[in-house]
């Protein structure tokens, strides 16, 4: 089979990509389009690459952390534009933090607690399907995830999650990653909520590396992390001189889309040893309807330079024009 590839010169490019995948004992999916993106799949999950350079890894298969809990359905590693790892997974201070993840402490049916997806206590998430589609300037991952609980007989799924992750072709100094998290109750009375305190943290979170020089910036300038929620605006930027790149400032921003239910959402921010969270829905639980999904939309912008290097007013406006409300 490999010999036939070599004989036909038109397959040289395909063969090269395939060979790279085989060397790392993975499979490469190649689309017929002239896309800059490729994927590498194995039993653990899927890597997304642009021009052969890694963008992120989606963890499909549960991984054990803390010697007890099983985590999947998250992104790690996520890479910056230099190819350095931006995220952390299962750090000693919070073993349940994992790259880019979305999770809630309160998961109920009626008044009965089903478990905690922050620590995955009594909860499991089966990635029932994981599809990819390629275009010339973007790649899209679509994960169908069934939430189950040990508190339900036969562990029948009670929430269907459909998450779409769209990676746009890198621009000069930025890369945009869109995240759409769709949650639909499969039975009546399903409720989710954040931590049961004034912080109310829960929803989309990022565990990124936190140099001491990390600067938090939003619409009105520099932001100081507090113990509780910070109401800072529609977007938040995290920029620093990361270790090993002391002469190149870089960072990541999170933009909230206007169709997200609690837009503009409050933030939980941490200067060291923790995650950054755009809060949804807060400490008070909300019910997930069975007739339509609840959809959360965020755009992550990984960039060189600091917040002053980007026109966030323009970027937020452009993002806001996507997904017009029906």
CSV table of C-alpha atoms in Angstrom, one decimal:
chain,number,residue,atom,x,y,z
A,1,UNK,CA,0.0,0.0,0.0
A,2,UNK,CA,2.8,2.4,0.9
A,3,UNK,CA,4.6,1.5,-2.3
A,4,UNK,CA,1.6,2.5,-4.4
A,5,UNK,CA,1.6,5.9,-2.7
A,6,UNK,CA,5.2,6.4,-3.6
A,7,UNK,CA,4.7,5.5,-7.2
A,8,UNK,CA,2.0,8.0,-7.7
A,9,UNK,CA,3.6,11.4,-7.4
A,10,UNK,CA,0.2,13.1,-6.9
A,11,UNK,CA,0.1,11.4,-3.4
A,12,UNK,CA,3.5,12.7,-2.2
A,13,UNK,CA,1.9,15.4,0.0
A,14,UNK,CA,-0.6,12.9,1.5
A,15,UNK,CA,2.1,10.3,2.1
A,16,UNK,CA,4.2,12.8,4.0
A,17,UNK,CA,1.4,13.7,6.4
A,18,UNK,CA,0.5,10.0,6.8
A,19,UNK,CA,4.1,9.1,7.5
A,20,UNK,CA,4.3,11.7,10.3
A,21,UNK,CA,1.2,10.2,11.8
A,22,UNK,CA,2.5,6.7,11.6
A,23,UNK,CA,5.8,7.6,13.2
A,24,UNK,CA,3.9,8.8,16.3
A,25,UNK,CA,1.7,5.7,16.1
A,26,UNK,CA,-1.4,7.7,15.3
A,27,UNK,CA,-3.7,8.0,12.3
A,28,UNK,CA,-4.0,11.2,10.2
A,29,UNK,CA,-7.3,12.2,8.7
A,30,UNK,CA,-6.8,14.1,5.4
A,31,UNK,CA,-9.6,16.0,3.7
A,32,UNK,CA,-9.7,16.3,-0.1
A,33,UNK,CA,-9.8,20.1,0.2
A,34,UNK,CA,-6.7,22.2,0.2
A,35,UNK,CA,-7.0,22.9,4.0
A,36,UNK,CA,-4.1,24.0,6.1
A,37,UNK,CA,-5.5,21.8,8.9
A,38,UNK,CA,-5.0,18.1,9.6
A,39,UNK,CA,-5.9,15.8,12.5
A,40,UNK,CA,-4.2,13.0,14.3
A,41,UNK,CA,-6.4,10.5,16.1
A,42,UNK,CA,-5.7,7.8,18.6
A,43,UNK,CA,-7.8,6.0,21.2
A,44,UNK,CA,-7.2,8.9,23.7
A,45,UNK,CA,-8.6,11.6,21.4
A,46,UNK,CA,-7.7,13.9,18.6
A,47,UNK,CA,-5.0,16.5,17.8
A,48,UNK,CA,-5.6,19.4,15.6
A,49,UNK,CA,-2.7,20.8,13.6
A,50,UNK,CA,-2.3,23.7,11.2
A,51,UNK,CA,0.5,23.4,8.7
A,52,UNK,CA,1.8,20.5,10.7
A,53,UNK,CA,2.0,22.5,14.0
A,54,UNK,CA,-0.2,21.5,16.9
A,55,UNK,CA,-3.1,23.7,18.0
A,56,UNK,CA,-4.7,21.5,20.7
A,57,UNK,CA,-5.6,18.0,21.8
A,58,UNK,CA,-9.2,17.1,22.6
A,59,UNK,CA,-9.4,14.4,25.3
A,60,UNK,CA,-12.1,11.9,24.4
A,61,UNK,CA,-11.1,9.0,26.6
A,62,UNK,CA,-11.4,9.5,30.4
A,63,UNK,CA,-8.1,10.0,32.2
A,64,UNK,CA,-7.5,9.2,35.9
A,65,UNK,CA,-6.5,12.1,38.2
A,66,UNK,CA,-6.3,12.2,42.0
A,67,UNK,CA,-6.1,8.5,42.0
A,68,UNK,CA,-9.9,8.3,41.8
A,69,UNK,CA,-11.7,10.6,39.3
A,70,UNK,CA,-12.0,10.2,35.5
A,71,UNK,CA,-11.9,13.3,33.3
A,72,UNK,CA,-12.6,13.7,29.6
A,73,UNK,CA,-14.3,16.1,27.2
A,74,UNK,CA,-11.7,19.0,27.5
A,75,UNK,CA,-8.8,20.5,25.6
A,76,UNK,CA,-5.2,20.0,26.7
A,77,UNK,CA,-2.6,20.7,25.7
A,78,UNK,CA,-3.6,24.0,24.0
A,79,UNK,CA,-0.6,25.7,22.3
A,80,UNK,CA,0.2,29.4,21.8
A,81,UNK,CA,1.5,30.8,18.5
A,82,UNK,CA,5.1,29.8,19.3
A,83,UNK,CA,4.2,26.2,19.9
A,84,UNK,CA,4.6,26.4,23.6
A,85,UNK,CA,2.0,24.7,25.9
A,86,UNK,CA,-0.4,27.3,27.2
A,87,UNK,CA,-2.5,25.1,29.5
A,88,UNK,CA,-2.0,22.9,32.5
A,89,UNK,CA,-3.6,19.5,33.4
A,90,UNK,CA,-4.3,18.0,36.8
A,91,UNK,CA,-1.9,20.4,38.8
A,92,UNK,CA,-1.1,19.6,42.4
A,93,UNK,CA,-3.0,22.5,43.8
A,94,UNK,CA,-6.3,21.6,41.9
A,95,UNK,CA,-6.1,18.1,40.5
A,96,UNK,CA,-9.5,18.5,38.7
A,97,UNK,CA,-8.4,21.5,36.6
A,98,UNK,CA,-7.7,20.4,33.0
A,99,UNK,CA,-6.8,22.8,30.2
A,100,UNK,CA,-10.0,24.3,28.6
A,101,UNK,CA,-12.9,22.7,30.3
A,102,UNK,CA,-16.6,23.4,31.1
A,103,UNK,CA,-18.1,22.0,34.3
A,104,UNK,CA,-20.6,22.6,37.1
A,105,UNK,CA,-20.7,21.7,40.8
A,106,UNK,CA,-24.4,21.5,41.0
A,107,UNK,CA,-26.1,18.9,38.8
A,108,UNK,CA,-29.7,18.0,39.9
A,109,UNK,CA,-32.9,16.3,38.7
A,110,UNK,CA,-35.6,18.0,40.8
A,111,UNK,CA,-34.1,18.2,44.3
A,112,UNK,CA,-31.9,15.1,43.9
A,113,UNK,CA,-28.2,15.7,43.3
A,114,UNK,CA,-26.8,13.7,40.4
A,115,UNK,CA,-23.2,14.5,41.0
A,116,UNK,CA,-20.5,17.1,40.3
A,117,UNK,CA,-18.9,17.5,36.9
A,118,UNK,CA,-16.2,19.8,38.3
A,119,UNK,CA,-14.6,16.8,40.0
A,120,UNK,CA,-16.6,14.2,38.0
A,121,UNK,CA,-17.9,12.8,41.2
A,122,UNK,CA,-20.7,10.3,40.4
A,123,UNK,CA,-20.8,11.8,36.9
A,124,UNK,CA,-19.5,10.4,33.6
A,125,UNK,CA,-19.5,11.9,30.1
A,126,UNK,CA,-19.6,9.4,27.2
A,127,UNK,CA,-18.4,11.0,24.0
A,128,UNK,CA,-20.9,9.1,21.8
A,129,UNK,CA,-19.5,10.7,18.6
A,130,UNK,CA,-16.7,12.9,17.5
A,131,UNK,CA,-16.8,14.3,14.0
A,132,UNK,CA,-14.5,16.6,12.1
A,133,UNK,CA,-15.1,18.7,9.0
A,134,UNK,CA,-12.5,20.7,7.1
A,135,UNK,CA,-12.7,23.8,5.1
A,136,UNK,CA,-9.9,25.7,3.5
A,137,UNK,CA,-9.6,28.2,6.3
A,138,UNK,CA,-11.1,26.4,9.3
A,139,UNK,CA,-11.6,23.0,11.0
A,140,UNK,CA,-14.6,22.1,13.1
A,141,UNK,CA,-14.9,19.4,15.8
A,142,UNK,CA,-18.4,18.3,16.8
A,143,UNK,CA,-18.6,16.2,19.9
A,144,UNK,CA,-21.9,14.6,21.1
A,145,UNK,CA,-21.5,13.9,24.8
A,146,UNK,CA,-24.0,11.9,26.9
A,147,UNK,CA,-24.0,12.9,30.6
A,148,UNK,CA,-24.7,10.0,33.0
A,149,UNK,CA,-24.9,9.6,36.7
A,150,UNK,CA,-24.4,6.8,39.2
A,151,UNK,CA,-27.5,8.1,41.0
A,152,UNK,CA,-29.7,7.0,38.0
A,153,UNK,CA,-30.6,3.3,37.6
A,154,UNK,CA,-28.8,1.7,34.7
A,155,UNK,CA,-27.0,5.1,34.3
A,156,UNK,CA,-29.3,6.3,31.6
A,157,UNK,CA,-28.1,9.6,30.0
A,158,UNK,CA,-30.0,12.7,31.3
A,159,UNK,CA,-28.2,15.5,29.5
A,160,UNK,CA,-27.1,15.5,25.8
A,161,UNK,CA,-24.3,17.9,25.1
A,162,UNK,CA,-23.3,18.9,21.6
A,163,UNK,CA,-20.1,20.9,21.6
A,164,UNK,CA,-18.7,22.5,18.4
A,165,UNK,CA,-15.1,23.7,18.4
A,166,UNK,CA,-14.1,25.8,15.4
A,167,UNK,CA,-10.5,26.7,14.7
A,168,UNK,CA,-10.0,29.5,12.2
A,169,UNK,CA,-6.8,29.8,10.1
A,170,UNK,CA,-4.1,31.6,11.9
A,171,UNK,CA,-3.7,35.3,11.1
A,172,UNK,CA,-0.5,37.1,11.5
A,173,UNK,CA,-0.5,37.5,15.3
A,174,UNK,CA,-3.7,35.8,16.3
A,175,UNK,CA,-5.6,32.5,16.3
A,176,UNK,CA,-9.3,32.3,16.9
A,177,UNK,CA,-11.1,29.3,18.4
A,178,UNK,CA,-14.8,29.3,18.7
A,179,UNK,CA,-16.6,27.2,21.3
A,180,UNK,CA,-20.3,26.5,21.3
A,181,UNK,CA,-21.6,24.3,24.2
A,182,UNK,CA,-25.2,23.1,23.7
A,183,UNK,CA,-26.9,21.4,26.6
A,184,UNK,CA,-30.3,19.7,26.4
A,185,UNK,CA,-32.1,17.9,29.1
A,186,UNK,CA,-33.3,14.4,28.2
A,187,UNK,CA,-35.7,14.2,31.2
A,188,UNK,CA,-37.6,17.0,32.9
A,189,UNK,CA,-36.4,18.8,36.0
A,190,UNK,CA,-32.6,18.8,35.1
A,191,UNK,CA,-30.8,21.8,36.7
A,192,UNK,CA,-27.2,22.9,36.8
A,193,UNK,CA,-25.4,25.6,38.8
A,194,UNK,CA,-22.0,26.8,39.9
A,195,UNK,CA,-20.4,26.6,43.3
A,196,UNK,CA,-22.8,27.1,46.2
A,197,UNK,CA,-21.2,30.3,47.5
A,198,UNK,CA,-20.7,34.0,46.6
A,199,UNK,CA,-18.2,32.9,43.9
A,200,UNK,CA,-20.7,30.8,42.0
A,201,UNK,CA,-18.0,29.6,39.7
A,202,UNK,CA,-18.9,27.1,36.9
A,203,UNK,CA,-19.1,26.9,33.2
A,204,UNK,CA,-16.3,27.5,30.7
A,205,UNK,CA,-12.9,27.6,32.5
A,206,UNK,CA,-9.3,27.7,31.5
A,207,UNK,CA,-6.4,26.4,33.5
A,208,UNK,CA,-3.5,28.3,31.9
A,209,UNK,CA,0.0,28.9,33.1
A,210,UNK,CA,0.2,32.0,35.3
A,211,UNK,CA,3.5,33.9,35.4
A,212,UNK,CA,3.8,36.5,38.2
A,213,UNK,CA,3.7,39.2,35.5
A,214,UNK,CA,0.2,38.2,34.2
A,215,UNK,CA,-1.9,41.2,33.4
A,216,UNK,CA,-5.7,41.0,33.3
A,217,UNK,CA,-7.4,43.5,30.9
A,218,UNK,CA,-11.0,44.1,29.9
A,219,UNK,CA,-13.1,46.9,28.4
A,220,UNK,CA,-12.2,49.6,30.9
A,221,UNK,CA,-8.5,48.7,31.2
A,222,UNK,CA,-6.5,46.7,33.8
A,223,UNK,CA,-8.5,44.4,36.1
A,224,UNK,CA,-7.6,43.3,39.6
A,225,UNK,CA,-8.6,39.7,40.4
A,226,UNK,CA,-10.8,39.5,43.5
A,227,UNK,CA,-12.0,36.6,45.7
A,228,UNK,CA,-15.5,36.9,44.3
A,229,UNK,CA,-17.0,37.7,41.0
A,230,UNK,CA,-15.7,40.6,38.9
A,231,UNK,CA,-18.1,42.4,36.6
A,232,UNK,CA,-15.6,43.6,34.0
A,233,UNK,CA,-17.4,43.4,30.6
A,234,UNK,CA,-17.8,41.2,27.5
A,235,UNK,CA,-14.2,40.1,27.2
A,236,UNK,CA,-11.1,39.4,29.2
A,237,UNK,CA,-7.5,39.2,28.2
A,238,UNK,CA,-4.7,37.4,30.0
A,239,UNK,CA,-1.2,38.5,28.8
A,240,UNK,CA,2.3,37.9,30.2
A,241,UNK,CA,6.0,37.2,29.5
A,242,UNK,CA,5.8,33.4,29.7
A,243,UNK,CA,8.8,31.3,30.9
A,244,UNK,CA,11.3,30.8,28.2
A,245,UNK,CA,9.9,33.8,26.2
A,246,UNK,CA,11.1,36.7,28.3
A,247,UNK,CA,11.3,39.0,25.3
A,248,UNK,CA,8.0,38.1,23.7
A,249,UNK,CA,4.8,39.0,25.4
A,250,UNK,CA,1.8,36.9,24.5
A,251,UNK,CA,-1.6,35.9,25.8
A,252,UNK,CA,-5.1,34.7,25.4
A,253,UNK,CA,-8.5,36.4,25.5
A,254,UNK,CA,-12.0,35.1,26.0
A,255,UNK,CA,-14.9,36.9,24.3
A,256,UNK,CA,-18.6,36.2,25.3
A,257,UNK,CA,-21.2,36.1,22.5
A,258,UNK,CA,-24.4,38.2,23.0
A,259,UNK,CA,-26.6,35.1,22.6
A,260,UNK,CA,-25.1,33.5,25.7
A,261,UNK,CA,-27.9,33.6,28.3
A,262,UNK,CA,-26.1,35.7,31.0
A,263,UNK,CA,-24.2,38.0,28.6
A,264,UNK,CA,-22.1,39.9,29.6
A,265,UNK,CA,-21.1,37.3,32.2
A,266,UNK,CA,-19.2,38.0,35.4
A,267,UNK,CA,-15.7,36.5,35.8
A,268,UNK,CA,-13.8,34.6,38.4
A,269,UNK,CA,-10.1,35.6,38.1
A,270,UNK,CA,-7.0,34.2,39.8
A,271,UNK,CA,-3.5,35.7,39.8
A,272,UNK,CA,-1.9,32.3,40.7
A,273,UNK,CA,-2.5,28.7,41.3
A,274,UNK,CA,-6.0,28.4,39.8
A,275,UNK,CA,-8.3,28.7,36.8
A,276,UNK,CA,-10.0,31.6,35.0
A,277,UNK,CA,-13.8,31.3,34.6
A,278,UNK,CA,-16.5,33.1,32.7
A,279,UNK,CA,-19.4,32.4,35.1
A,280,UNK,CA,-22.6,30.6,34.0
A,281,UNK,CA,-25.1,30.5,35.6
A,282,UNK,CA,-23.8,31.3,39.0
A,283,UNK,CA,-24.6,29.9,42.4
A,284,UNK,CA,-28.3,29.7,41.7
A,285,UNK,CA,-29.3,26.7,39.7
A,286,UNK,CA,-31.1,27.0,36.4
A,287,UNK,CA,-33.3,24.4,34.7
A,288,UNK,CA,-32.3,23.0,31.3
A,289,UNK,CA,-35.3,22.7,29.0
A,290,UNK,CA,-36.1,19.4,27.2
A,291,UNK,CA,-37.6,21.1,24.1
A,292,UNK,CA,-34.6,23.2,23.2
A,293,UNK,CA,-30.9,23.4,24.1
A,294,UNK,CA,-29.2,26.0,26.3
A,295,UNK,CA,-26.3,27.3,24.2
A,296,UNK,CA,-23.1,29.0,25.5
A,297,UNK,CA,-20.8,30.6,23.0
A,298,UNK,CA,-17.3,31.9,23.5
A,299,UNK,CA,-14.4,32.9,21.3
A,300,UNK,CA,-10.8,32.3,22.5
A,301,UNK,CA,-8.2,34.5,20.8
A,302,UNK,CA,-4.6,33.3,21.3
A,303,UNK,CA,-2.2,36.1,20.4
A,304,UNK,CA,1.2,37.6,20.4
A,305,UNK,CA,1.7,40.9,22.2
A,306,UNK,CA,-0.5,42.2,25.0
A,307,UNK,CA,-4.1,43.5,25.1
A,308,UNK,CA,-3.0,46.8,23.6
A,309,UNK,CA,-1.8,44.9,20.5
A,310,UNK,CA,-5.4,44.1,19.5
A,311,UNK,CA,-8.5,46.1,18.7
A,312,UNK,CA,-10.9,44.3,21.0
A,313,UNK,CA,-13.8,46.6,20.2
A,314,UNK,CA,-13.6,45.5,16.6
A,315,UNK,CA,-13.0,41.9,17.5
A,316,UNK,CA,-16.0,41.8,19.9
A,317,UNK,CA,-18.2,43.5,17.2
A,318,UNK,CA,-17.1,41.0,14.6
A,319,UNK,CA,-17.8,38.1,16.9
A,320,UNK,CA,-21.2,39.5,17.9
A,321,UNK,CA,-22.4,39.4,14.3
A,322,UNK,CA,-22.1,35.6,14.2
A,323,UNK,CA,-25.1,33.4,15.3
A,324,UNK,CA,-27.8,36.1,14.9
A,325,UNK,CA,-30.7,35.5,17.3
A,326,UNK,CA,-33.7,33.9,15.6
